[in-house]
Amino acid sequence: MSNGRFDLHEYNNKYLSPHPFSIKDTMSFRNFIDQLRSTGKLIEITHPVSSKFEAPGIAKEKGAPILFHDVDGKKAIMNLLGSRDELAAMFSVPKDGIIERLANVSPDGETKIVSDSPTKEVIETDVDLTKLPIMKHFERDGSAYITAGIVVSEYDGTMNASIHRLMVIGKDKLAARLVPPRHTYLLHKNAAAKGEQLPVAIVLGADPTITFATTTRVPVGKEFEYAAALRGSPVELFECDNGIKVPHAEIVLEGYIDVEEVADEGPFVDITGTYDHVRKEPVIHITKIMHRKDPIYHGILPAGAEHLLMMGVPYEPKIYNAVGEVTTVKNVVLTEGGCCYLHAVVQIDKQTEGDGKNAIMAAFAAHTSLKHVVVVDEDIDIFNPNDVEFAIATRVKGDSDIMIIPGVRGSSLDPRGAPDGTSTKVGIDATKVLANVEDFERAKMPQE
Ligand code: MN
């Protein structure tokens, strides 16, 4: 700990040991929870609660990291990375430095295959998913949903790791929303084309840095290398019976995606807080469950802050780097009001007229789901919606500063998107006009 901040690297080093698997890998999920507890940030609920609506309801109401000791008799944590402050602490940087930290990491860290794992403390082959505190979150949800499961898959020498929402449709079956053209979707498509099942392992409760890393769009198969680079230490992986290599975690579900079987998936509340509709999606069969003794299940509240940050923050460095190719970029935020996904504010140090519009095009290219973007100058606080609105109010002339781009690919999560997945993107150049830049200067009180 330094300055009362939680420092992942510092405590990892403290817990280094000569075990066959390093404590820093196996314990970091629990250590992260311990750190939240010792800094007074963790709410603990000891009385029994139901996985059906009750636990998610309490998590939604509290809006802070919350450990349930008894969800249908099992432990569960929610809102684990529920704010930019927690993320910043995890990366040991100030809040406005998260992007720079993320933007400067390449996916070239080290992974290490180990033979044993504490995840194997308990192995169950008589699979019954109802024994896990998998939650049903909202009134009209189709079923209980695993929301923080990292789906690791491999086909033809190519692996992938990413989080997908997984609907419980039987005691050993899940319907998985595989969004095209994401990597899991493609691996399943390739395997199915050859009539083959896709082996998968679903990881719950890994080191939060690893979980965060798998939400990042990195080159194919580089998620764990990215996690290792992000964390500054090798990521240990152990092999499941079906050949899939996974990091140490609280719970691992082993199985495969069926070649042809599909099931109704949905309705489910996604990032916009509205119901995503029912689709036919591939079915995952679970053949084995491994977990630690007294495992802590990780649930992400749909449309909650943790969900929004996990979805959005990984795109901020992508936008940051893309805008950096066309002008001097200072910062980027996917705003909470825009579901941390559909709206961005991009801050630039404008050098020449037109930079704002170039920044708009770069931002849209970097994050295809982005719908509206506002480009502002350095004197605007991008974390303050009022300040951003001030920029729009005083620096925008509608007929020359707004770019409307119809017929482009949008987000499937946008309720206003077209059925074919296209949308209309709007970019607002709210930067000062350089020719009369002095007209836009914000008055200051004289400094003593
Ligand atoms: Mn991937």
Coordinates of C-alpha atoms and ligand atoms in Angstrom, one line a residue:
M1 CA 0.0 0.0 0.0
S2 CA 1.1 3.5 -0.7
N3 CA -0.9 6.7 -0.2
G4 CA -3.8 4.5 0.9
R5 CA -4.0 3.2 -2.6
F6 CA -4.1 -0.5 -3.4
D7 CA -1.0 -1.5 -5.3
L8 CA -1.4 -4.9 -7.0
H9 CA 2.3 -5.3 -7.8
E10 CA 3.3 -4.4 -4.3
Y11 CA 1.1 -7.0 -2.6
N12 CA 1.8 -9.6 -5.3
N13 CA 5.5 -9.3 -4.5
K14 CA 4.8 -9.6 -0.9
Y15 CA 3.1 -12.9 -1.4
L16 CA 5.6 -14.5 -3.7
S17 CA 6.4 -18.0 -2.7
P18 CA 8.2 -21.1 -4.0
H19 CA 5.0 -23.1 -4.6
P20 CA 4.6 -25.0 -7.9
F21 CA 2.1 -22.3 -8.7
S22 CA 2.9 -18.9 -7.6
I23 CA 0.7 -17.4 -4.9
K24 CA 0.5 -14.1 -6.8
D25 CA -1.4 -15.9 -9.5
T26 CA -3.6 -18.1 -7.4
M27 CA -4.4 -15.7 -4.7
S28 CA -4.9 -12.4 -6.5
F29 CA -8.7 -12.7 -6.8
R30 CA -9.0 -13.2 -3.0
N31 CA -6.2 -10.7 -2.3
F32 CA -8.0 -8.1 -4.3
I33 CA -11.1 -8.7 -2.2
D34 CA -9.0 -8.6 1.0
Q35 CA -7.6 -5.3 -0.1
L36 CA -11.1 -3.9 -0.7
R37 CA -12.0 -5.1 2.8
S38 CA -8.9 -3.6 4.5
T39 CA -9.4 -0.2 2.8
G40 CA -13.0 -0.1 4.0
K41 CA -14.4 -0.4 0.5
L42 CA -16.1 -3.8 0.8
I43 CA -19.7 -4.3 1.9
E44 CA -20.3 -7.7 3.4
I45 CA -23.7 -9.3 3.5
T46 CA -23.7 -12.3 5.9
H47 CA -27.4 -13.1 6.0
P48 CA -28.8 -15.6 3.4
V49 CA -30.0 -14.1 0.2
S50 CA -31.4 -15.6 -3.0
S51 CA -29.6 -15.7 -6.3
K52 CA -33.0 -14.9 -7.9
F53 CA -33.3 -11.1 -7.9
E54 CA -32.4 -10.5 -4.3
A55 CA -28.6 -10.5 -4.5
P56 CA -28.4 -8.5 -7.7
G57 CA -31.0 -6.2 -6.3
I58 CA -28.9 -5.5 -3.2
A59 CA -25.8 -5.1 -5.5
K60 CA -27.6 -2.6 -7.7
E61 CA -28.9 -0.6 -4.7
K62 CA -25.4 -0.5 -2.9
G63 CA -23.4 0.3 -6.1
A64 CA -20.1 -0.7 -4.4
P65 CA -18.0 -3.8 -4.1
I66 CA -20.1 -6.3 -2.2
L67 CA -19.4 -9.8 -0.9
F68 CA -22.3 -12.1 -0.2
H69 CA -21.4 -14.9 2.2
D70 CA -24.6 -16.8 1.6
V71 CA -26.2 -16.7 -1.9
D72 CA -28.2 -19.9 -1.8
G73 CA -25.5 -21.2 0.5
K74 CA -22.5 -20.1 -1.6
K75 CA -20.2 -17.1 -1.7
A76 CA -20.5 -14.5 -4.4
I77 CA -18.9 -11.1 -5.1
M78 CA -20.4 -8.3 -7.2
N79 CA -19.3 -4.8 -8.3
L80 CA -15.7 -6.0 -8.0
L81 CA -14.3 -3.4 -10.4
G82 CA -17.1 -1.0 -10.0
S83 CA -15.5 2.3 -10.5
R84 CA -12.6 4.0 -12.3
D85 CA -11.0 4.5 -8.9
E86 CA -10.8 0.7 -8.4
L87 CA -9.4 0.3 -11.9
A88 CA -6.9 3.1 -11.3
A89 CA -5.8 1.5 -8.1
M90 CA -5.5 -1.9 -9.8
F91 CA -3.1 -0.3 -12.3
S92 CA -1.4 2.0 -9.7
V93 CA -2.1 5.1 -11.7
P94 CA -4.3 8.2 -11.2
K95 CA -7.8 8.1 -12.6
D96 CA -7.0 10.2 -15.7
G97 CA -3.9 8.1 -16.4
I98 CA -5.7 4.8 -17.0
I99 CA -5.8 5.3 -20.8
E100 CA -2.1 6.1 -21.1
R101 CA -1.3 3.1 -19.0
L102 CA -3.4 0.8 -21.2
A103 CA -2.4 2.4 -24.5
N104 CA 1.2 1.7 -23.8
V105 CA 1.0 -2.0 -23.2
S106 CA 1.6 -4.4 -26.1
P107 CA 0.3 -8.0 -25.9
D108 CA 3.7 -9.6 -25.5
G109 CA 3.9 -10.7 -21.9
E110 CA 4.9 -14.2 -20.9
T111 CA 2.6 -17.2 -20.2
K112 CA 3.7 -20.3 -18.4
I113 CA 2.2 -23.7 -18.5
V114 CA 2.0 -25.3 -15.0
S115 CA 0.8 -28.8 -14.1
D116 CA -1.2 -28.1 -11.0
S117 CA -3.7 -25.5 -9.8
P118 CA -5.7 -24.8 -6.6
T119 CA -8.6 -24.6 -9.0
K120 CA -8.5 -28.4 -8.9
E121 CA -9.2 -28.6 -5.2
V122 CA -12.6 -29.9 -5.9
I123 CA -13.6 -31.7 -9.2
E124 CA -17.1 -32.6 -10.0
T125 CA -18.0 -34.7 -13.1
D126 CA -21.7 -35.0 -12.1
V127 CA -22.4 -31.5 -13.4
D128 CA -25.1 -29.4 -11.8
L129 CA -24.9 -25.7 -12.6
T130 CA -27.8 -25.0 -10.1
K131 CA -25.3 -25.6 -7.3
L132 CA -23.6 -22.4 -8.3
P133 CA -25.1 -19.1 -7.2
I134 CA -25.8 -18.1 -10.8
M135 CA -28.1 -15.1 -10.6
K136 CA -31.3 -14.1 -12.3
H137 CA -31.0 -10.3 -12.4
F138 CA -34.1 -8.6 -13.9
E139 CA -37.8 -9.3 -14.1
R140 CA -38.0 -10.4 -17.7
D141 CA -34.6 -12.1 -18.0
G142 CA -34.9 -15.4 -19.8
S143 CA -33.2 -17.3 -17.0
A144 CA -30.2 -17.2 -14.6
Y145 CA -27.1 -15.8 -16.4
I146 CA -23.4 -16.3 -15.9
T147 CA -22.1 -12.7 -16.5
A148 CA -18.4 -12.8 -15.6
G149 CA -17.4 -16.0 -17.3
I150 CA -14.3 -15.8 -19.4
V151 CA -14.9 -18.3 -22.3
V152 CA -11.6 -19.7 -23.3
S153 CA -11.6 -21.7 -26.6
E154 CA -9.2 -23.2 -29.1
Y155 CA -9.4 -24.5 -32.6
D156 CA -6.8 -25.4 -35.1
G157 CA -4.0 -23.9 -33.0
T158 CA -5.9 -20.6 -32.5
M159 CA -7.1 -19.7 -29.0
N160 CA -9.4 -17.0 -27.7
A161 CA -10.5 -15.7 -24.3
S162 CA -13.4 -13.3 -23.9
I163 CA -16.4 -12.7 -21.7
H164 CA -19.8 -13.8 -23.1
R165 CA -23.2 -13.7 -21.4
L166 CA -24.2 -17.3 -20.7
M167 CA -27.8 -18.3 -20.1
V168 CA -28.5 -21.4 -18.0
I169 CA -30.8 -23.6 -20.0
G170 CA -30.3 -26.9 -18.1
K171 CA -28.2 -28.4 -15.3
D172 CA -25.3 -28.9 -17.7
K173 CA -26.2 -26.6 -20.6
L174 CA -25.7 -22.9 -21.4
A175 CA -26.9 -20.8 -24.3
A176 CA -24.0 -18.5 -25.3
R177 CA -24.5 -15.1 -27.0
L178 CA -21.6 -15.2 -29.5
V179 CA -21.6 -11.8 -31.3
P180 CA -20.3 -11.9 -34.9
P181 CA -17.6 -11.4 -35.9
R182 CA -15.9 -11.7 -32.5
H183 CA -13.3 -14.4 -32.1
T184 CA -15.3 -17.0 -30.2
Y185 CA -18.0 -16.7 -32.9
L186 CA -15.4 -17.3 -35.6
L187 CA -13.7 -20.2 -33.9
H188 CA -17.1 -21.9 -33.4
K189 CA -18.0 -21.2 -37.0
N190 CA -14.7 -22.7 -38.3
A191 CA -15.0 -25.8 -36.1
A192 CA -18.7 -26.3 -37.0
A193 CA -17.9 -26.0 -40.8
K194 CA -15.8 -29.1 -40.3
G195 CA -18.4 -30.8 -38.2
E196 CA -16.4 -30.5 -35.1
Q197 CA -17.3 -29.4 -31.5
L198 CA -15.4 -26.4 -30.1
P199 CA -13.8 -27.2 -26.7
V200 CA -14.2 -24.5 -24.2
A201 CA -13.4 -23.7 -20.5
I202 CA -15.3 -21.0 -18.7
V203 CA -13.2 -19.2 -16.1
L204 CA -14.8 -17.4 -13.1
G205 CA -12.8 -15.5 -10.5
A206 CA -9.4 -15.1 -12.0
D207 CA -7.0 -12.3 -11.1
P208 CA -9.0 -9.2 -11.9
T209 CA -6.2 -8.0 -14.1
I210 CA -6.7 -11.1 -16.3
T211 CA -10.4 -10.7 -16.3
F212 CA -10.1 -7.1 -17.4
A213 CA -7.5 -8.1 -20.1
T214 CA -9.9 -10.6 -21.7
T215 CA -12.4 -7.8 -22.3
T216 CA -9.8 -6.0 -24.4
R217 CA -9.8 -6.4 -28.1
V218 CA -6.2 -7.6 -28.7
P219 CA -4.8 -9.5 -31.8
V220 CA -6.2 -13.1 -32.0
G221 CA -5.1 -15.4 -29.2
K222 CA -3.1 -12.7 -27.3
E223 CA -5.4 -12.1 -24.3
F224 CA -3.2 -13.8 -21.7
E225 CA 0.0 -12.3 -23.1
Y226 CA -1.7 -8.9 -22.8
A227 CA -2.7 -9.7 -19.2
A228 CA 0.8 -10.7 -18.4
A229 CA 2.2 -7.4 -19.9
L230 CA -0.5 -5.4 -18.1
R231 CA 0.3 -7.0 -14.8
G232 CA 4.1 -7.1 -15.3
S233 CA 4.4 -10.8 -14.4
P234 CA 3.9 -14.1 -16.3
V235 CA 0.4 -15.5 -16.4
E236 CA 0.3 -19.2 -15.3
L237 CA -2.0 -21.5 -17.3
F238 CA -3.0 -25.1 -16.6
E239 CA -4.5 -27.5 -19.0
C240 CA -8.0 -28.9 -18.8
D241 CA -8.9 -32.4 -19.9
N242 CA -10.2 -31.1 -23.2
G243 CA -6.8 -29.3 -23.9
I244 CA -8.0 -25.8 -23.1
K245 CA -5.4 -23.8 -21.1
V246 CA -6.8 -21.6 -18.4
P247 CA -5.5 -19.3 -15.6
H248 CA -5.9 -20.2 -12.0
A249 CA -9.4 -19.2 -10.8
E250 CA -12.1 -19.8 -8.3
I251 CA -14.2 -21.9 -10.6
V252 CA -13.7 -23.4 -14.1
L253 CA -16.4 -25.1 -16.2
E254 CA -15.1 -27.4 -18.8
G255 CA -17.1 -28.4 -21.9
Y256 CA -17.7 -27.8 -25.6
I257 CA -19.9 -25.8 -28.0
D258 CA -22.1 -28.2 -29.9
V259 CA -21.7 -28.3 -33.7
E260 CA -25.3 -27.5 -34.6
E261 CA -27.4 -27.2 -31.5
V262 CA -28.9 -23.8 -30.8
A263 CA -31.4 -22.6 -28.2
D264 CA -33.4 -19.4 -27.5
E265 CA -31.1 -17.0 -25.7
G266 CA -32.6 -14.0 -24.0
P267 CA -34.3 -11.7 -23.1
F268 CA -31.3 -10.2 -21.2
V269 CA -30.6 -6.7 -19.9
D270 CA -27.4 -5.5 -21.5
I271 CA -25.4 -2.3 -21.1
T272 CA -28.1 0.1 -22.1
G273 CA -30.3 -1.2 -19.2
T274 CA -32.9 -2.2 -21.8
Y275 CA -33.8 -5.8 -22.8
D276 CA -31.9 -7.3 -25.6
H277 CA -34.2 -9.6 -27.6
V278 CA -34.3 -13.4 -28.0
R279 CA -32.0 -15.0 -30.6
K280 CA -31.1 -18.5 -31.5
E281 CA -27.6 -19.0 -30.1
P282 CA -25.1 -21.9 -29.8
V283 CA -25.3 -24.3 -26.9
I284 CA -22.4 -25.1 -24.5
H285 CA -22.4 -28.5 -22.8
I286 CA -20.6 -28.6 -19.5
T287 CA -18.8 -31.9 -18.8
K288 CA -16.9 -31.0 -15.6
I289 CA -16.7 -28.4 -12.9
M290 CA -13.5 -27.6 -11.0
H291 CA -13.4 -25.2 -8.1
R292 CA -11.5 -24.1 -5.1
K293 CA -12.8 -25.1 -1.7
D294 CA -15.5 -22.7 -0.7
P295 CA -15.3 -20.9 -4.0
I296 CA -16.2 -17.2 -4.5
Y297 CA -18.5 -16.8 -7.5
H298 CA -18.0 -13.6 -9.5
G299 CA -21.2 -12.0 -10.9
I300 CA -21.3 -8.8 -13.0
L301 CA -24.5 -6.8 -12.6
P302 CA -25.9 -6.2 -16.1
A303 CA -25.9 -2.4 -16.9
G304 CA -24.1 -1.8 -13.6
A305 CA -20.9 0.3 -13.4
E306 CA -18.6 -2.8 -13.5
H307 CA -20.3 -4.0 -16.7
L308 CA -20.1 -0.6 -18.3
L309 CA -16.4 -0.1 -17.4
M310 CA -15.5 -3.7 -18.5
M311 CA -17.2 -3.1 -21.9
G312 CA -16.0 0.5 -22.4
V313 CA -12.7 1.2 -20.8
P314 CA -10.8 -1.3 -23.1
Y315 CA -11.9 0.8 -26.1
E316 CA -10.6 4.0 -24.7
P317 CA -6.9 3.3 -25.5
K318 CA -7.9 2.1 -29.0
I319 CA -9.6 5.4 -29.6
Y320 CA -6.8 7.2 -28.0
N321 CA -4.2 5.6 -30.2
A322 CA -6.3 6.0 -33.4
V323 CA -6.9 9.8 -32.7
G324 CA -3.2 10.0 -31.9
E325 CA -2.4 9.1 -35.5
V326 CA -4.3 12.1 -36.9
T327 CA -3.8 14.8 -34.3
T328 CA -2.4 15.5 -30.8
V329 CA -4.7 13.5 -28.5
K330 CA -4.9 14.3 -24.8
N331 CA -7.5 12.0 -23.3
V332 CA -10.6 9.9 -24.2
V333 CA -13.6 8.9 -22.1
L334 CA -16.6 6.7 -22.9
T335 CA -19.1 8.4 -20.7
E336 CA -21.4 6.7 -18.3
G337 CA -24.4 8.5 -19.6
G338 CA -23.6 6.9 -23.0
C339 CA -23.5 3.5 -21.4
C340 CA -19.6 3.6 -21.5
Y341 CA -20.0 2.3 -25.0
L342 CA -22.1 4.5 -27.4
H343 CA -20.7 8.0 -26.5
A344 CA -17.2 9.2 -26.4
V345 CA -15.6 12.5 -25.5
V346 CA -12.2 13.0 -27.2
Q347 CA -9.9 15.7 -26.0
I348 CA -7.3 17.1 -28.4
D349 CA -4.7 19.8 -28.6
K350 CA -5.9 21.3 -31.8
Q351 CA -3.1 22.4 -34.1
T352 CA -4.9 23.1 -37.4
E353 CA -8.5 23.7 -38.5
G354 CA -10.0 20.3 -39.4
D355 CA -8.3 18.4 -36.6
G356 CA -11.6 18.0 -34.8
K357 CA -13.2 16.3 -37.8
N358 CA -10.2 14.0 -38.4
A359 CA -10.4 13.0 -34.7
I360 CA -14.1 12.2 -35.2
M361 CA -13.3 9.9 -38.1
A362 CA -10.5 8.2 -36.2
A363 CA -12.7 7.6 -33.2
F364 CA -15.4 6.0 -35.2
A365 CA -12.9 3.7 -37.0
A366 CA -11.4 2.6 -33.7
H367 CA -14.6 1.6 -32.0
T368 CA -17.2 0.4 -34.5
S369 CA -20.1 0.5 -31.9
L370 CA -19.5 4.2 -31.1
K371 CA -22.5 6.2 -32.1
H372 CA -21.9 9.8 -31.0
V373 CA -18.6 11.5 -30.3
V374 CA -17.8 15.0 -29.1
V375 CA -14.3 16.4 -29.7
V376 CA -13.2 19.1 -27.2
D377 CA -10.2 21.2 -26.4
E378 CA -7.7 20.9 -23.5
D379 CA -9.6 23.4 -21.3
I380 CA -12.6 21.1 -21.0
D381 CA -12.9 18.6 -18.2
I382 CA -14.0 15.5 -20.1
F383 CA -15.1 13.7 -16.9
N384 CA -17.6 16.5 -16.3
P385 CA -20.8 16.4 -18.5
N386 CA -21.6 20.0 -17.8
D387 CA -18.2 21.1 -19.1
V388 CA -18.7 19.0 -22.2
E389 CA -22.1 20.6 -22.7
F390 CA -20.5 24.0 -22.3
A391 CA -18.2 23.2 -25.2
I392 CA -21.1 22.2 -27.3
A393 CA -23.0 25.3 -26.3
T394 CA -20.3 27.8 -27.1
R395 CA -18.1 26.2 -29.7
V396 CA -20.5 24.5 -32.1
K397 CA -22.2 25.9 -35.2
G398 CA -24.7 23.2 -36.3
D399 CA -24.3 23.5 -40.1
S400 CA -20.5 23.3 -40.0
D401 CA -19.4 21.4 -36.9
I402 CA -21.7 18.4 -37.0
M403 CA -20.8 15.3 -39.1
I404 CA -23.7 12.9 -39.8
I405 CA -22.6 9.5 -41.3
P406 CA -25.6 7.3 -42.2
G407 CA -25.5 3.6 -43.1
V408 CA -22.5 2.5 -41.1
R409 CA -22.2 -0.5 -38.8
G410 CA -23.4 0.2 -35.3
S411 CA -23.9 -1.6 -32.1
S412 CA -26.3 -4.5 -31.8
L413 CA -27.0 -3.2 -28.3
D414 CA -28.4 0.1 -29.6
P415 CA -32.2 0.0 -29.3
R416 CA -32.4 2.6 -32.1
G417 CA -30.1 0.7 -34.5
A418 CA -31.5 -0.7 -37.8
P419 CA -32.4 -4.4 -37.9
D420 CA -29.5 -5.0 -40.3
G421 CA -27.0 -3.7 -37.7
T422 CA -26.4 -0.3 -39.3
S423 CA -26.7 3.0 -37.6
T424 CA -26.2 6.7 -38.1
K425 CA -23.1 8.1 -36.4
V426 CA -22.9 11.8 -35.4
G427 CA -19.6 13.6 -34.6
I428 CA -19.6 16.9 -33.0
D429 CA -16.6 19.1 -33.3
A430 CA -16.8 21.3 -30.2
T431 CA -13.3 22.7 -30.5
K432 CA -12.5 26.4 -30.7
V433 CA -12.2 28.0 -34.1
L434 CA -8.5 28.8 -34.5
A435 CA -9.0 31.9 -36.6
N436 CA -10.7 33.7 -33.7
V437 CA -9.5 31.6 -30.8
E438 CA -9.5 34.5 -28.4
D439 CA -13.3 34.7 -28.6
F440 CA -13.5 31.3 -26.9
E441 CA -11.2 31.9 -24.0
R442 CA -12.8 31.2 -20.7
A443 CA -12.4 34.1 -18.3
K444 CA -10.3 33.5 -15.2
M445 CA -10.1 35.5 -12.0
P446 CA -6.7 37.1 -11.5
Q447 CA -4.2 34.9 -9.6
E448 CA -2.8 36.5 -6.5
Ligands
MN1 MN -9.9 -12.4 -29.0

